[in-house]
mmCIF file of C-alpha atoms in Angstrom:
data_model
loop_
_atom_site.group_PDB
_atom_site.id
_atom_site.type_symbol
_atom_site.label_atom_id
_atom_site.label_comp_id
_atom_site.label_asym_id
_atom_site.label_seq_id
_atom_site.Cartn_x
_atom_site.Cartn_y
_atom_site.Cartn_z
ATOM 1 C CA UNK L 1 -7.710 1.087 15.232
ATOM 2 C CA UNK L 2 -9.130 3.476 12.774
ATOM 3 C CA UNK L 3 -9.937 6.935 13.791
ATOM 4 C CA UNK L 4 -12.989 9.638 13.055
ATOM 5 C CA UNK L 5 -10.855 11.803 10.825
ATOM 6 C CA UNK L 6 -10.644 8.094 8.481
ATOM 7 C CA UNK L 7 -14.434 7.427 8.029
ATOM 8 C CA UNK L 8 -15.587 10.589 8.023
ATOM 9 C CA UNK L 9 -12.882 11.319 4.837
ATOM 10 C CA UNK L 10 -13.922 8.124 3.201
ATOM 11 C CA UNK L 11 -17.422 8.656 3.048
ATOM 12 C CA UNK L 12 -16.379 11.533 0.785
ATOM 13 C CA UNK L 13 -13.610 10.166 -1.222
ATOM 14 C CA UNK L 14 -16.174 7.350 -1.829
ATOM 15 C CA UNK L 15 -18.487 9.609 -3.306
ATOM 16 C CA UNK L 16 -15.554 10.987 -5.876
ATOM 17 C CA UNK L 17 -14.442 7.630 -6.598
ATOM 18 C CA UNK L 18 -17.583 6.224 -6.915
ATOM 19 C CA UNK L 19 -18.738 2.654 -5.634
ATOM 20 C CA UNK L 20 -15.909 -0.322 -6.052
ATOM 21 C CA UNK L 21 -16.626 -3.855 -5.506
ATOM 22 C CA UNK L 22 -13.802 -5.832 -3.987
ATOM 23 C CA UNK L 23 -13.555 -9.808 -4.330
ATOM 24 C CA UNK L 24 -11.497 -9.946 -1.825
ATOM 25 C CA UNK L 25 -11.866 -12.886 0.805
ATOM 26 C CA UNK L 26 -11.262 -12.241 4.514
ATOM 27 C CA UNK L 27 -7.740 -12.704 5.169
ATOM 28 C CA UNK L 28 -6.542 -16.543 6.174
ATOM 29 C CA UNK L 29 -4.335 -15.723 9.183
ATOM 30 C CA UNK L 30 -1.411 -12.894 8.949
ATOM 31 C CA UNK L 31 -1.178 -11.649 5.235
ATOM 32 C CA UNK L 32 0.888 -8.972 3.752
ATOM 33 C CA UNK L 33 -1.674 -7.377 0.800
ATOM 34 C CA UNK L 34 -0.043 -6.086 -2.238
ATOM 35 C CA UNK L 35 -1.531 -3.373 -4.919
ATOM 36 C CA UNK L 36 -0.594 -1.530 -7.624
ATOM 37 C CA UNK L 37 -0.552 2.616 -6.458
ATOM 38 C CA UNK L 38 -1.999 3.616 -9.926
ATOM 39 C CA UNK L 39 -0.994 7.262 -9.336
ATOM 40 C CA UNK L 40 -3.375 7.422 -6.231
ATOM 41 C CA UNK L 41 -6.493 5.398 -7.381
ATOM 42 C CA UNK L 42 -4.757 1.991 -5.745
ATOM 43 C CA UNK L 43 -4.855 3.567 -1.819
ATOM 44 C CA UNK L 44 -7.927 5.124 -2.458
ATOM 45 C CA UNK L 45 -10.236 2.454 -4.128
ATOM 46 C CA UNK L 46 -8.203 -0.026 -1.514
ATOM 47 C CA UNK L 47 -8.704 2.035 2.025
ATOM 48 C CA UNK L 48 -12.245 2.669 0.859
ATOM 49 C CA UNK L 49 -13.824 -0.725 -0.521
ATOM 50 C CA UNK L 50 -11.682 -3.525 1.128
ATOM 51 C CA UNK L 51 -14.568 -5.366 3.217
ATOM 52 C CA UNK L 52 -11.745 -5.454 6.330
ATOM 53 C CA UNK L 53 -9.363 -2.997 7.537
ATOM 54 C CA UNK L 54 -5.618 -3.178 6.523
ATOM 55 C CA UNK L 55 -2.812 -1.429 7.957
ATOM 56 C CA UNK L 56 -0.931 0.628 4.842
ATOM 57 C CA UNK L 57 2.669 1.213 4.772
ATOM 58 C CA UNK L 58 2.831 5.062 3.735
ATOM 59 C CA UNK L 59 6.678 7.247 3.615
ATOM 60 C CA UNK L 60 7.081 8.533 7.395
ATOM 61 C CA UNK L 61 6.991 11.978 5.972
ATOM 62 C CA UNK L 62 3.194 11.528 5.330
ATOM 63 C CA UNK L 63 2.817 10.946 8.884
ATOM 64 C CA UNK L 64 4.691 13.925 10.275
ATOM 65 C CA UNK L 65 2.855 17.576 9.872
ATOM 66 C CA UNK L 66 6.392 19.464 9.310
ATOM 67 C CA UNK L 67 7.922 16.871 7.163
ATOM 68 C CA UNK L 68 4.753 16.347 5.499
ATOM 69 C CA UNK L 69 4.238 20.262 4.405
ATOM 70 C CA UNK L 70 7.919 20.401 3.263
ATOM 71 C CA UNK L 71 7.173 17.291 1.359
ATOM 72 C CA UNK L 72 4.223 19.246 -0.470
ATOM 73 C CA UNK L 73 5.784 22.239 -0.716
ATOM 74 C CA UNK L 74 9.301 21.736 -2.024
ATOM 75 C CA UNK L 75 8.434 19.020 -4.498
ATOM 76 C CA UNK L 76 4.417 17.821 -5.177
ATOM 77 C CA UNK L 77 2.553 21.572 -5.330
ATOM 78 C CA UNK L 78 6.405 23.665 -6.773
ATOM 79 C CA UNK L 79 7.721 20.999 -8.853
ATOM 80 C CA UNK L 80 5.037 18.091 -9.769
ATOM 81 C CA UNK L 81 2.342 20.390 -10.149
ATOM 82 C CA UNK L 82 4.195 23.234 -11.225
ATOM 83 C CA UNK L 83 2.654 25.879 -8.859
ATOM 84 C CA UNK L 84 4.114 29.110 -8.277
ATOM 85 C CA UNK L 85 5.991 29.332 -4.780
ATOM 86 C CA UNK L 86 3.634 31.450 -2.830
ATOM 87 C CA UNK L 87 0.723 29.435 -3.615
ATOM 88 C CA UNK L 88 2.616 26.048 -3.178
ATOM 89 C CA UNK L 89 3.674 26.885 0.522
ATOM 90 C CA UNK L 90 -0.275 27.730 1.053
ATOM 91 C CA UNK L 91 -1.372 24.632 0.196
ATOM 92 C CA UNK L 92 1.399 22.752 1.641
ATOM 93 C CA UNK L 93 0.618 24.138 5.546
ATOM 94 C CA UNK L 94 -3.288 23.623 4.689
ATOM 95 C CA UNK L 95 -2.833 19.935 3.069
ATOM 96 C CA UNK L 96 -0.089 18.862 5.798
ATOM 97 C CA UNK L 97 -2.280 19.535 8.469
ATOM 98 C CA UNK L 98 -4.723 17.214 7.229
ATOM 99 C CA UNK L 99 -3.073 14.379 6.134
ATOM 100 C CA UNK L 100 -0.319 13.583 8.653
ATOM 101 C CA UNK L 101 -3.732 13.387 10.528
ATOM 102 C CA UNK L 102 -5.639 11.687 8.220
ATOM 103 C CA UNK L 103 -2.392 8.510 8.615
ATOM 104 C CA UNK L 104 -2.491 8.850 11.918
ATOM 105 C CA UNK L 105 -6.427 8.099 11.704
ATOM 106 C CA UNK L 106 -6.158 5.032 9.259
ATOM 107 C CA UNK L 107 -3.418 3.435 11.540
ATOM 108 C CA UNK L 108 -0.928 3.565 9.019
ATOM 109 C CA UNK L 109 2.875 2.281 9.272
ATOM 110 C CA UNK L 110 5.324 4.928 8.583
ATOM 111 C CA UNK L 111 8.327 3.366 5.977
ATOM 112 C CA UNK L 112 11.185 5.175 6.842
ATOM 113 C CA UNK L 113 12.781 4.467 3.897
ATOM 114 C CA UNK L 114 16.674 4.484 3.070
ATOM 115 C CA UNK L 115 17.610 5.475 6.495
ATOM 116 C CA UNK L 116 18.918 2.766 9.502
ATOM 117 C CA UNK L 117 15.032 3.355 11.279
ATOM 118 C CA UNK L 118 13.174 1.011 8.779
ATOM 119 C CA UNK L 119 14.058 -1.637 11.118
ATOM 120 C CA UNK L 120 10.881 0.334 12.833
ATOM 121 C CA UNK L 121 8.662 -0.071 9.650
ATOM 122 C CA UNK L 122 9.700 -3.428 10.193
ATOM 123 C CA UNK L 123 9.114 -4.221 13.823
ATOM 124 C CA UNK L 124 5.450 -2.164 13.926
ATOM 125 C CA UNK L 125 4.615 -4.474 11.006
ATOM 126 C CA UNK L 126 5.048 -7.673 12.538
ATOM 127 C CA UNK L 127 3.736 -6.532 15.289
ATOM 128 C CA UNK L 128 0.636 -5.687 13.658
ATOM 129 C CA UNK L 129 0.426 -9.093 11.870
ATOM 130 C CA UNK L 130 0.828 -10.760 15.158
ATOM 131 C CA UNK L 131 -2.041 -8.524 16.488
ATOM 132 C CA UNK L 132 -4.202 -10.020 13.653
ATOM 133 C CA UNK L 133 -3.689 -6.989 11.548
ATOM 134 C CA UNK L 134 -3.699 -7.078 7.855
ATOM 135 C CA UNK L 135 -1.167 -5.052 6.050
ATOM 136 C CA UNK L 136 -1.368 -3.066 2.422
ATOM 137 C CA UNK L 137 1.554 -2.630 0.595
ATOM 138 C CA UNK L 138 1.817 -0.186 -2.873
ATOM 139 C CA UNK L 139 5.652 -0.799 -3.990
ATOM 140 C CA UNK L 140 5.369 0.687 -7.425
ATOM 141 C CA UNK L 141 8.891 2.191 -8.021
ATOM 142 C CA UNK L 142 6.427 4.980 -10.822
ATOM 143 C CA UNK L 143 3.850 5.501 -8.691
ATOM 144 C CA UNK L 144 2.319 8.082 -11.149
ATOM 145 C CA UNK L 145 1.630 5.631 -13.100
ATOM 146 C CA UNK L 146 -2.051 5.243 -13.983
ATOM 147 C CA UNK L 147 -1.597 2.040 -16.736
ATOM 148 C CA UNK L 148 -3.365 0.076 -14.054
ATOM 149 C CA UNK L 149 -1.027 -2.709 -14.003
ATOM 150 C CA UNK L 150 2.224 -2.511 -12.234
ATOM 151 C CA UNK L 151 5.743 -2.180 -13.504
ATOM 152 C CA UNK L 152 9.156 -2.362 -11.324
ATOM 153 C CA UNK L 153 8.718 -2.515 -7.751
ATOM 154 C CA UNK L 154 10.874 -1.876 -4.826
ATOM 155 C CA UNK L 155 11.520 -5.326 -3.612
ATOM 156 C CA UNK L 156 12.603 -4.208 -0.138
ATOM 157 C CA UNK L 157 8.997 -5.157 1.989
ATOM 158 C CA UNK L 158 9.811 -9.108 0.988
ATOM 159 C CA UNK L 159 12.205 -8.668 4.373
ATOM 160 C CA UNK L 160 8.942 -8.662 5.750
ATOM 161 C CA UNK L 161 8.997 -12.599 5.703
ATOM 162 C CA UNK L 162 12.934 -12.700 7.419
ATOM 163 C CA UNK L 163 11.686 -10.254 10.975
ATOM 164 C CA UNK L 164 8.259 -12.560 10.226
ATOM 165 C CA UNK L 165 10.801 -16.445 10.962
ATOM 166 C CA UNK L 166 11.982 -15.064 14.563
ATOM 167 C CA UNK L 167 8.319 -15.207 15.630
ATOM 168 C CA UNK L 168 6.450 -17.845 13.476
ATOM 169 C CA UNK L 169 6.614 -21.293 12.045
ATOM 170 C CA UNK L 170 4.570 -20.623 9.155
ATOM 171 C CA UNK L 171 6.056 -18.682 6.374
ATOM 172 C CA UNK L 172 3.895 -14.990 5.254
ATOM 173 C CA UNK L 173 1.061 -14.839 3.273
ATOM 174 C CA UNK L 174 1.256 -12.663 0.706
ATOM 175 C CA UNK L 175 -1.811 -11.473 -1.040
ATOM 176 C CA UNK L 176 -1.778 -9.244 -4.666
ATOM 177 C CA UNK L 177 -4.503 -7.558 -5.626
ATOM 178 C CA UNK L 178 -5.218 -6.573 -8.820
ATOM 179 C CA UNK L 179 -7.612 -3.180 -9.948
ATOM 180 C CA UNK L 180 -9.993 -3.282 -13.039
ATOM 181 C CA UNK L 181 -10.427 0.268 -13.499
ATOM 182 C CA UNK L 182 -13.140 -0.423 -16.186
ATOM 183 C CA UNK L 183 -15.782 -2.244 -14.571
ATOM 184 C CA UNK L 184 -14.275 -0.252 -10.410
ATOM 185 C CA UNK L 185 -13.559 -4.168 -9.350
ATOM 186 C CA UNK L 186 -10.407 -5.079 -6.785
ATOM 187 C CA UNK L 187 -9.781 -8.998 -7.059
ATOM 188 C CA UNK L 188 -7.106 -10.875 -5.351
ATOM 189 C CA UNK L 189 -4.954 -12.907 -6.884
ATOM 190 C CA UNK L 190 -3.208 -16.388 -5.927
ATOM 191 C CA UNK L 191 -1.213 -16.181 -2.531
ATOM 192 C CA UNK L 192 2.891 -16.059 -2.711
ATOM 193 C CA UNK L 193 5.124 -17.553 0.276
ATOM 194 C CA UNK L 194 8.777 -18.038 0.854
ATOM 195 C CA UNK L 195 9.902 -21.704 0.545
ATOM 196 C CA UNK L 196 12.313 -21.675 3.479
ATOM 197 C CA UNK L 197 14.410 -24.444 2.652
ATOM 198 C CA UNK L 198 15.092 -22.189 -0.681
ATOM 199 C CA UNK L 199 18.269 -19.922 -1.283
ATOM 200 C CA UNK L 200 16.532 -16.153 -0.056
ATOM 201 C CA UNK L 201 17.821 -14.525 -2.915
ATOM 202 C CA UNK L 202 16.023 -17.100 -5.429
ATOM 203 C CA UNK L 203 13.063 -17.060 -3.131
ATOM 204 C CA UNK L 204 13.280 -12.870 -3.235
ATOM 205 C CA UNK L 205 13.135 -12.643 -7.309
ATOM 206 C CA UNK L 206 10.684 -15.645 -7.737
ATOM 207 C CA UNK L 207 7.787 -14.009 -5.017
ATOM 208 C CA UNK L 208 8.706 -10.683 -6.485
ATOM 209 C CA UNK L 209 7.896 -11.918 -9.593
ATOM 210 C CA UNK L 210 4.911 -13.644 -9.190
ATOM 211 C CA UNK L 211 3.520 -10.951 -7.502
ATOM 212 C CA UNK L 212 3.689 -8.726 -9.966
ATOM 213 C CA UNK L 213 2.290 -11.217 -12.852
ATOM 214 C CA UNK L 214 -0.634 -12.047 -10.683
ATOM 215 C CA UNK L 215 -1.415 -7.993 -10.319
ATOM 216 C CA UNK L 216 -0.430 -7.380 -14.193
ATOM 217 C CA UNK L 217 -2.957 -10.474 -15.150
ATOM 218 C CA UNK L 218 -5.592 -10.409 -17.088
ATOM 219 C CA UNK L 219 -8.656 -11.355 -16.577
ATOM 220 C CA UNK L 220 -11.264 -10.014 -19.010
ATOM 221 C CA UNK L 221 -13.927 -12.744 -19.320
ATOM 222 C CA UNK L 222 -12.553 -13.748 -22.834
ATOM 223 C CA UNK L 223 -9.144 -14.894 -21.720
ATOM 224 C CA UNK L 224 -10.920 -16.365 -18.334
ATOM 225 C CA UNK L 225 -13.246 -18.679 -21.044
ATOM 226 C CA UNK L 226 -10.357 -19.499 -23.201
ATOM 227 C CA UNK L 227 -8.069 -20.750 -20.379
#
């Protein structure tokens, strides 16, 4: 459940963003949502315009006030930004405060990534789906990149579908969504699932795949008239 501290930041980051429209339909049953990150714009135009709430998957560190500052502080203020020590560990107690809180508010699922407690990320995310939940994934390997398409992605959520077979017949839903920075439109594309009586590694690069061509798609009205 969403908190306070989440629609009381969105009102604002909707008035920076401006006003999105999202053709998105209400999710069919359990479905895993996948976005390009778009060097921020994908989480934001996503968490703010979606007509439902999702669950994101954000790094654990985001979630975690001293992990978070150290996070800001050793590498995004000093060494993306540039910033001047001093100044950098300022910002970094000031902006960890509010985030970690700000994840907490939106209900999101902390990836602990590379280390043996993903099998949490894991087990909170089926849980959620069970629950009903929807779940937003950004796996953009460059995540600074603003192309607004999508380029190599970390395939590693797909194990989503294996923890999803010990509790469920029906094989995952999942859902890419594609952003049109031009005209501020989110549109989802055609639903991927495992084939379970396919070899998992096949099944891993083909849904990985098609993912990502239904997010890098276009769909400017001229292409949509001549196809």
């Amino acid at each position: 459940m969403r908190g306070k501290l989440f629609y009381f930041s969105r009102f604002f980051v909707r008035l920076g963003i401006g006003r999105w429209s999202a053709d998105v339909a209400e999710p069919e049953g359990p479905t895993v949502y996948v976005c390009s990150h778009n060097n921020l714009l994908g989480p934001l135009a996503a968490m703010c315009w979606l007509p439902f709430d999702v669950k994101p998957w954000t790094l654990h560190v985001f979630l975690e006030r001293e992990a978070c500052r150290r996070q800001y502080q050793e590498y995004t203020f000093s060494k993306r930004f540039g910033m001047p020590e001093p100044l950098a560990a300022v910002l970094a107690w000031c902006a960890s405060w509010y985030i970690s809180a700000l994840m907490r508010s939106m209900a999101a699922i902390p990836v602990h990534r590379g280390t043996v407690k993903i099998g949490q990320t894991f087990r909170q995310t089926i849980a959620a789906l069970q629950e009903g939940e929807s779940v937003l994934i950004f796996p953009d390997v460059d995540y600074t990149d603003d192309s607004g398409g999508i380029g190599e992605i970390y395939d590693g959520f797909l194990l989503t579908e294996r923890f999803w077979r010990k509790v469920s017949k029906e094989p995952l839903r999942f859902v890419p969504l594609r952003l049109d920075t031009a005209s501020r439109r989110i549109t989802e594309g055609r639903a991927v699932s495992f084939r379970r009586d396919a070899d998992w590694k096949t099944e891993m690069a083909r849904v990985r795949e098609m993912l990502r061509a239904e997010i890098n798609r276009d769909e400017t009205p001229e292409l949509r008239t001549e196809g």
